[in-house]
Coordinates of C-alpha atoms in Angstrom, one line a residue:
M1 CA 16.7 -0.6 -35.9
T2 CA 16.9 2.2 -38.4
K3 CA 13.9 4.1 -39.8
S4 CA 14.2 2.4 -43.2
K5 CA 14.2 -1.0 -41.6
D6 CA 11.2 -0.1 -39.4
A7 CA 9.3 1.1 -42.5
T8 CA 10.2 -2.0 -44.5
K9 CA 9.1 -4.3 -41.7
T10 CA 5.8 -2.5 -41.2
K11 CA 5.0 -2.3 -44.9
R12 CA 5.8 -6.0 -45.3
A13 CA 3.4 -6.8 -42.4
L14 CA 0.8 -4.6 -43.9
K15 CA 1.2 -6.1 -47.3
T16 CA 0.7 -9.7 -46.1
S17 CA -2.0 -9.0 -43.5
A18 CA -4.9 -8.5 -45.9
P19 CA -6.3 -10.5 -48.9
S20 CA -4.4 -10.1 -52.1
S21 CA -5.4 -7.2 -54.3
N22 CA -4.7 -6.1 -57.8
N23 CA -3.2 -3.0 -56.5
S24 CA -1.0 -4.0 -53.5
T25 CA 0.5 -0.5 -53.3
A26 CA -2.9 1.1 -52.8
T27 CA -3.8 -1.6 -50.2
T28 CA -0.5 -1.0 -48.3
A29 CA -1.0 2.8 -48.3
R30 CA -4.6 2.5 -47.2
Q31 CA -3.8 0.1 -44.3
W32 CA -0.9 2.3 -43.3
E33 CA -3.2 5.3 -43.1
L34 CA -5.7 3.2 -41.2
L35 CA -3.2 2.4 -38.5
N36 CA -2.2 6.0 -38.2
L37 CA -5.9 7.0 -37.6
L38 CA -6.0 4.7 -34.5
E39 CA -5.1 6.2 -31.1
R40 CA -4.0 4.8 -27.8
G41 CA -6.7 5.0 -25.1
S42 CA -9.5 6.3 -27.4
W43 CA -11.8 4.2 -29.5
R44 CA -12.3 5.1 -33.1
G45 CA -15.5 3.8 -34.7
T46 CA -15.4 2.2 -38.1
H47 CA -17.8 4.8 -39.6
H48 CA -15.4 7.5 -38.4
L49 CA -12.4 5.7 -39.9
H50 CA -14.4 5.3 -43.1
E51 CA -15.0 9.1 -43.3
Q52 CA -11.4 9.9 -42.5
L53 CA -10.1 7.5 -45.2
S54 CA -12.5 9.1 -47.7
L55 CA -11.1 12.5 -46.8
A56 CA -7.6 11.1 -47.5
N57 CA -8.9 9.9 -51.0
F58 CA -9.2 6.2 -50.2
E59 CA -12.5 5.2 -51.7
V60 CA -13.3 1.8 -50.1
S61 CA -16.4 0.3 -48.6
L62 CA -17.0 0.0 -44.9
R63 CA -16.8 -3.8 -45.2
T64 CA -13.3 -3.5 -46.6
I65 CA -12.2 -1.4 -43.7
Q66 CA -13.6 -3.9 -41.2
R67 CA -11.8 -6.7 -43.1
D68 CA -8.6 -4.7 -43.0
L69 CA -8.8 -4.1 -39.3
N70 CA -9.5 -7.7 -38.5
A71 CA -6.5 -8.7 -40.6
L72 CA -4.2 -6.1 -39.1
S73 CA -5.1 -7.1 -35.6
K74 CA -3.4 -10.4 -36.2
R75 CA 0.0 -8.6 -36.8
F76 CA -0.3 -5.4 -34.8
P77 CA -1.3 -4.7 -31.2
I78 CA -4.7 -3.2 -32.0
E79 CA -8.0 -4.2 -30.4
K80 CA -11.7 -3.8 -30.9
N81 CA -14.6 -3.4 -28.5
N82 CA -18.1 -4.8 -28.5
A83 CA -19.9 -1.6 -29.2
N84 CA -22.2 -1.0 -32.1
P85 CA -20.8 0.5 -34.3
Q86 CA -17.5 -1.2 -33.5
G87 CA -14.5 0.7 -32.2
W88 CA -10.8 0.1 -32.6
R89 CA -7.7 1.4 -30.9
W90 CA -4.0 0.7 -30.1
K91 CA -3.7 -1.5 -27.0
E92 CA -2.4 0.2 -23.8
D93 CA 0.8 -1.8 -23.8
A94 CA 1.4 -1.4 -27.5
P95 CA 5.0 -0.4 -28.4
V96 CA 5.5 2.6 -30.5
Q97 CA 4.7 1.7 -34.1
S98 CA 5.8 3.4 -37.4
L99 CA 7.6 6.2 -35.5
P100 CA 10.8 7.8 -36.9
H101 CA 14.0 6.4 -35.5
M102 CA 14.9 8.2 -32.3
N103 CA 18.6 9.2 -32.0
L104 CA 20.5 9.4 -28.8
S105 CA 20.2 13.2 -28.4
Q106 CA 16.4 12.9 -28.7
A107 CA 16.3 10.0 -26.3
V108 CA 18.2 12.0 -23.7
A109 CA 15.9 15.0 -24.1
F110 CA 12.8 12.8 -23.6
N111 CA 14.3 11.1 -20.6
M112 CA 15.0 14.5 -19.0
V113 CA 11.5 15.8 -19.8
E114 CA 10.0 12.7 -18.1
A115 CA 12.3 13.1 -15.1
N116 CA 11.8 16.9 -14.5
L117 CA 8.5 18.0 -16.2
A118 CA 6.2 15.1 -15.6
Q119 CA 4.8 16.8 -12.5
L120 CA 3.4 19.7 -14.5
L121 CA 2.1 17.8 -17.6
P122 CA -1.6 17.0 -17.7
P123 CA -2.1 13.3 -17.1
T124 CA -3.8 12.8 -20.5
I125 CA -0.8 14.4 -22.3
L126 CA 1.5 12.3 -20.1
D127 CA -0.3 9.2 -21.3
E128 CA 0.1 10.2 -24.9
L129 CA 3.9 10.8 -24.3
F130 CA 4.4 7.5 -22.6
P131 CA 5.3 5.6 -25.8
W132 CA 7.9 8.2 -26.5
F133 CA 9.3 7.9 -23.0
D134 CA 9.4 4.2 -23.3
L135 CA 11.1 4.3 -26.7
A136 CA 13.7 6.7 -25.2
R137 CA 14.4 4.4 -22.2
R138 CA 14.9 1.4 -24.6
Q139 CA 17.1 3.5 -26.8
L140 CA 19.3 4.6 -23.9
K141 CA 19.4 1.1 -22.4
N142 CA 21.3 0.0 -25.5
S143 CA 23.8 2.9 -25.4
K144 CA 26.5 2.7 -22.7
I145 CA 27.7 6.2 -23.6
A146 CA 24.3 7.8 -23.2
H147 CA 23.6 5.8 -20.0
N148 CA 26.8 7.0 -18.5
W149 CA 26.1 10.6 -19.5
L150 CA 22.7 10.5 -17.7
D151 CA 24.3 9.3 -14.6
R152 CA 26.4 12.4 -14.6
V153 CA 23.6 15.0 -15.2
R154 CA 21.2 16.2 -12.5
I155 CA 18.8 19.2 -12.0
E156 CA 19.1 20.3 -8.4
P157 CA 16.7 22.8 -6.7
A158 CA 18.3 26.0 -5.4
T159 CA 16.3 25.5 -2.1
Q160 CA 15.9 22.7 0.4
P161 CA 14.7 19.6 -1.5
L162 CA 11.2 18.6 -0.5
I163 CA 9.1 15.5 -1.4
A164 CA 6.1 16.5 -3.5
P165 CA 2.7 15.8 -1.8
E166 CA 0.7 13.0 -3.5
I167 CA -2.1 14.2 -5.8
R168 CA -5.1 12.1 -6.7
R169 CA -4.7 11.2 -10.3
E170 CA -8.4 11.5 -11.1
C171 CA -8.5 14.9 -9.5
K172 CA -5.5 16.2 -11.4
D173 CA -6.8 14.8 -14.7
S174 CA -10.2 16.5 -14.2
I175 CA -8.7 19.9 -13.2
Y176 CA -6.3 20.0 -16.2
Q177 CA -9.2 19.0 -18.5
A178 CA -11.4 21.8 -17.1
I179 CA -8.7 24.4 -17.6
F180 CA -8.0 23.2 -21.1
F181 CA -11.6 23.3 -22.2
E182 CA -12.5 26.3 -19.9
H183 CA -15.2 24.4 -17.9
Q184 CA -16.4 24.9 -14.3
I185 CA -15.7 22.2 -11.7
T186 CA -17.5 21.0 -8.6
A187 CA -14.9 19.8 -6.0
C188 CA -14.4 18.5 -2.5
Y189 CA -11.4 20.3 -1.0
T190 CA -9.9 20.2 2.5
R191 CA -8.4 23.5 3.5
R192 CA -5.2 23.7 5.5
N193 CA -5.8 22.9 9.2
K194 CA -9.2 21.5 8.5
D195 CA -10.3 17.9 9.1
T196 CA -13.3 17.7 6.8
A197 CA -13.6 18.7 3.1
G198 CA -15.8 21.5 1.9
K199 CA -17.7 21.6 -1.4
Y200 CA -16.8 24.2 -3.9
T201 CA -18.0 25.2 -7.4
L202 CA -15.1 26.9 -9.2
N203 CA -14.0 28.6 -12.3
P204 CA -10.5 27.1 -13.0
I205 CA -8.1 29.7 -14.4
A206 CA -4.5 28.5 -14.3
I207 CA -2.0 26.1 -12.9
V208 CA 1.1 27.4 -11.0
Q209 CA 3.8 25.2 -9.5
R210 CA 5.7 26.8 -6.6
G211 CA 8.5 24.5 -5.3
V212 CA 7.1 21.0 -5.3
V213 CA 3.5 22.1 -4.7
I214 CA 1.1 22.6 -7.6
Y215 CA -1.7 25.2 -7.2
L216 CA -5.0 25.8 -9.0
L217 CA -5.9 29.5 -9.5
A218 CA -9.7 29.8 -9.5
T219 CA -12.7 32.0 -8.6
K220 CA -15.8 30.8 -6.8
V221 CA -18.9 30.6 -8.9
G222 CA -21.2 33.3 -7.9
D223 CA -18.5 35.6 -6.5
E224 CA -19.3 39.0 -8.0
N225 CA -15.9 40.3 -7.1
Q226 CA -14.2 37.4 -8.9
I227 CA -11.5 37.1 -6.2
I228 CA -8.8 34.8 -7.5
R229 CA -8.0 32.1 -4.9
T230 CA -5.3 29.4 -4.7
F231 CA -6.1 25.7 -4.1
A232 CA -3.3 23.1 -3.6
L233 CA -4.0 20.2 -5.9
H234 CA -3.1 17.6 -3.3
R235 CA -5.9 18.8 -1.0
F236 CA -8.6 17.9 -3.6
T237 CA -10.4 14.6 -2.9
K238 CA -13.0 14.7 -5.6
V239 CA -13.4 16.8 -8.8
T240 CA -16.2 16.8 -11.3
V241 CA -16.0 18.7 -14.6
E242 CA -19.3 20.5 -15.3
E243 CA -20.8 21.3 -18.7
S244 CA -21.0 25.0 -17.8
K245 CA -18.3 27.3 -19.2
A246 CA -15.8 28.8 -16.8
V247 CA -16.0 32.6 -16.3
I248 CA -12.5 34.0 -16.5
P249 CA -11.9 37.5 -15.0
K250 CA -11.7 40.1 -17.8
N251 CA -8.1 41.0 -18.9
F252 CA -6.6 38.3 -16.6
E253 CA -3.0 37.7 -17.5
L254 CA -1.0 35.1 -15.5
S255 CA 2.4 36.9 -15.6
S256 CA 0.9 40.2 -14.4
Y257 CA -1.0 38.4 -11.6
L258 CA 2.2 36.7 -10.4
D259 CA 4.2 39.9 -10.7
S260 CA 1.7 41.8 -8.5
G261 CA 2.2 39.2 -5.7
G262 CA -0.9 37.1 -6.4
M263 CA 0.8 34.0 -5.1
G264 CA 2.1 35.6 -2.0
F265 CA 5.3 36.8 -3.6
A266 CA 4.5 40.4 -2.6
H267 CA 5.9 41.9 0.6
Y268 CA 3.5 44.1 2.6
L269 CA 6.0 46.9 2.7
F270 CA 6.0 47.2 -1.1
K271 CA 2.2 47.2 -1.7
D272 CA 2.0 51.1 -1.8
L273 CA 5.0 51.6 -4.1
P274 CA 4.3 52.5 -7.7
N275 CA 3.5 49.2 -9.6
R276 CA 3.8 47.4 -6.2
G277 CA 7.6 47.7 -6.4
K278 CA 8.1 46.5 -10.0
D279 CA 11.2 47.6 -11.9
I280 CA 13.0 49.3 -9.0
K281 CA 16.7 50.1 -9.1
I282 CA 18.6 48.6 -6.2
K283 CA 22.1 48.9 -4.9
L284 CA 23.8 46.2 -2.9
V285 CA 27.3 46.5 -1.3
F286 CA 28.9 43.2 -0.3
N287 CA 31.9 42.5 1.9
G288 CA 34.8 41.2 -0.1
K289 CA 33.7 39.1 -3.1
A290 CA 30.5 37.8 -1.5
G291 CA 28.5 38.9 -4.5
T292 CA 30.8 37.2 -7.1
S293 CA 28.2 34.6 -8.1
L294 CA 26.0 37.4 -9.4
T295 CA 28.7 38.2 -12.0
E296 CA 27.8 34.9 -13.7
S297 CA 24.1 34.7 -12.9
R298 CA 22.9 38.3 -13.1
L299 CA 20.0 39.9 -11.4
S300 CA 19.0 41.9 -14.5
Q301 CA 20.2 42.8 -18.0
D302 CA 21.3 46.2 -16.8
Q303 CA 23.3 44.9 -13.8
V304 CA 26.6 46.7 -13.1
V305 CA 29.4 45.3 -10.8
I306 CA 32.1 47.6 -9.3
D307 CA 34.9 46.0 -7.3
D308 CA 36.6 48.2 -4.8
D309 CA 39.9 46.5 -3.8
E310 CA 40.9 49.3 -1.5
N311 CA 37.9 49.0 0.7
N312 CA 37.5 45.3 -0.1
T313 CA 33.9 45.7 -1.2
Q314 CA 31.8 44.8 -4.2
T315 CA 28.9 47.0 -5.3
I316 CA 26.1 45.7 -7.5
T317 CA 23.3 47.8 -9.0
A318 CA 20.4 46.3 -10.9
T319 CA 16.7 46.8 -11.8
V320 CA 14.5 44.2 -10.2
N321 CA 11.0 43.6 -8.8
L322 CA 10.8 44.0 -5.0
T323 CA 9.2 40.8 -3.8
S324 CA 9.2 38.5 -0.7
Q325 CA 11.5 36.1 -2.7
L326 CA 14.1 38.9 -3.1
V327 CA 13.9 39.7 0.6
W328 CA 14.3 36.0 1.6
W329 CA 17.2 35.6 -0.8
L330 CA 19.1 38.8 0.5
R331 CA 18.7 37.6 4.1
G332 CA 20.8 34.6 3.1
F333 CA 23.9 36.7 2.7
G334 CA 23.8 37.7 6.4
K335 CA 26.6 40.1 7.5
M336 CA 28.3 39.7 4.2
L337 CA 25.8 42.2 2.8
I338 CA 26.9 45.6 4.1
S339 CA 24.3 48.0 2.8
I340 CA 21.1 47.9 0.7
E341 CA 19.2 50.6 -1.2
P342 CA 16.5 51.7 -1.4
D343 CA 15.8 52.0 2.4
I344 CA 12.4 50.2 2.2
L345 CA 14.2 47.1 0.9
A346 CA 16.8 47.3 3.6
T347 CA 14.1 47.6 6.2
A348 CA 12.3 44.5 4.9
V349 CA 15.6 42.5 4.9
K350 CA 16.5 43.5 8.4
Q351 CA 13.2 42.6 10.0
E352 CA 13.4 40.0 12.7
G353 CA 11.2 37.5 10.8
P354 CA 9.4 37.0 7.5
N355 CA 6.3 39.0 8.2
E356 CA 5.1 38.8 4.6

């Protein structure tokens, strides 16, 4: 169904859903605006709706709004509660109403967002996006071309695929809410290799996904040193959002924190280097064409590749951050990596085990 047909159908339903008026256009516009003011999952009181309509220059009585809503509920999936004053909302299973027509490209994009980013999205936002995901699925279901295309597209991890640990929905929702509004939380959390949960009062700071595991960065309330600690979301068993505002360390910047090895990305050999080994020029010599993949996916913008056909080697220089991830990655080349500079990086790579 096209956008114009959607709009025509909706306006026709609006027009016939309320008592006749001398100004049917004004009635249709008002009722259209009234539907747009309702939300899925949140009740909107009639007094609030009356105020919002007044701000939109619809001067009608509260009784008229109540009459409109009762009439609209006969044609649209909206519902009321038994509160006083009365509240209205879209039903949880209501299909997307009065949305623009979604083309195939947009439907494919929403489908891939749902498949690959849902893990990181706050549950409340995920709920808000569900109608769009549902609309995208229905749109793709009717398109053989798009359906076939999705069957031929995948996002594969560069490391060993792992199954994400299960996170309690209510805990994840509360943690994301606390971060969004910068509130403290009280939580029951089971540490690794522990059988019982401990109770923590935390200042939530940020969310970081590493592989399939999602971590909360937080400080303990009352910790004068404001040490930033990591908590795996799947180990929370209960989370309560407090009214107290979270105390965020002064000048905290997530990118700088991660670059400095805050999530365990730093190697102990690099901790005494200037800037903890950030922006260091490295030189890698590969046997044959073992480093060819780096000519397509570069290590840095200033990367230079020199092929020496006479000695059958390939030399790559680049400016990178010295991290544990770099060390682990270089170990994967094994004997195909002939030499490494600087020496401290070579030492880290050649160690017997990952002593990070």
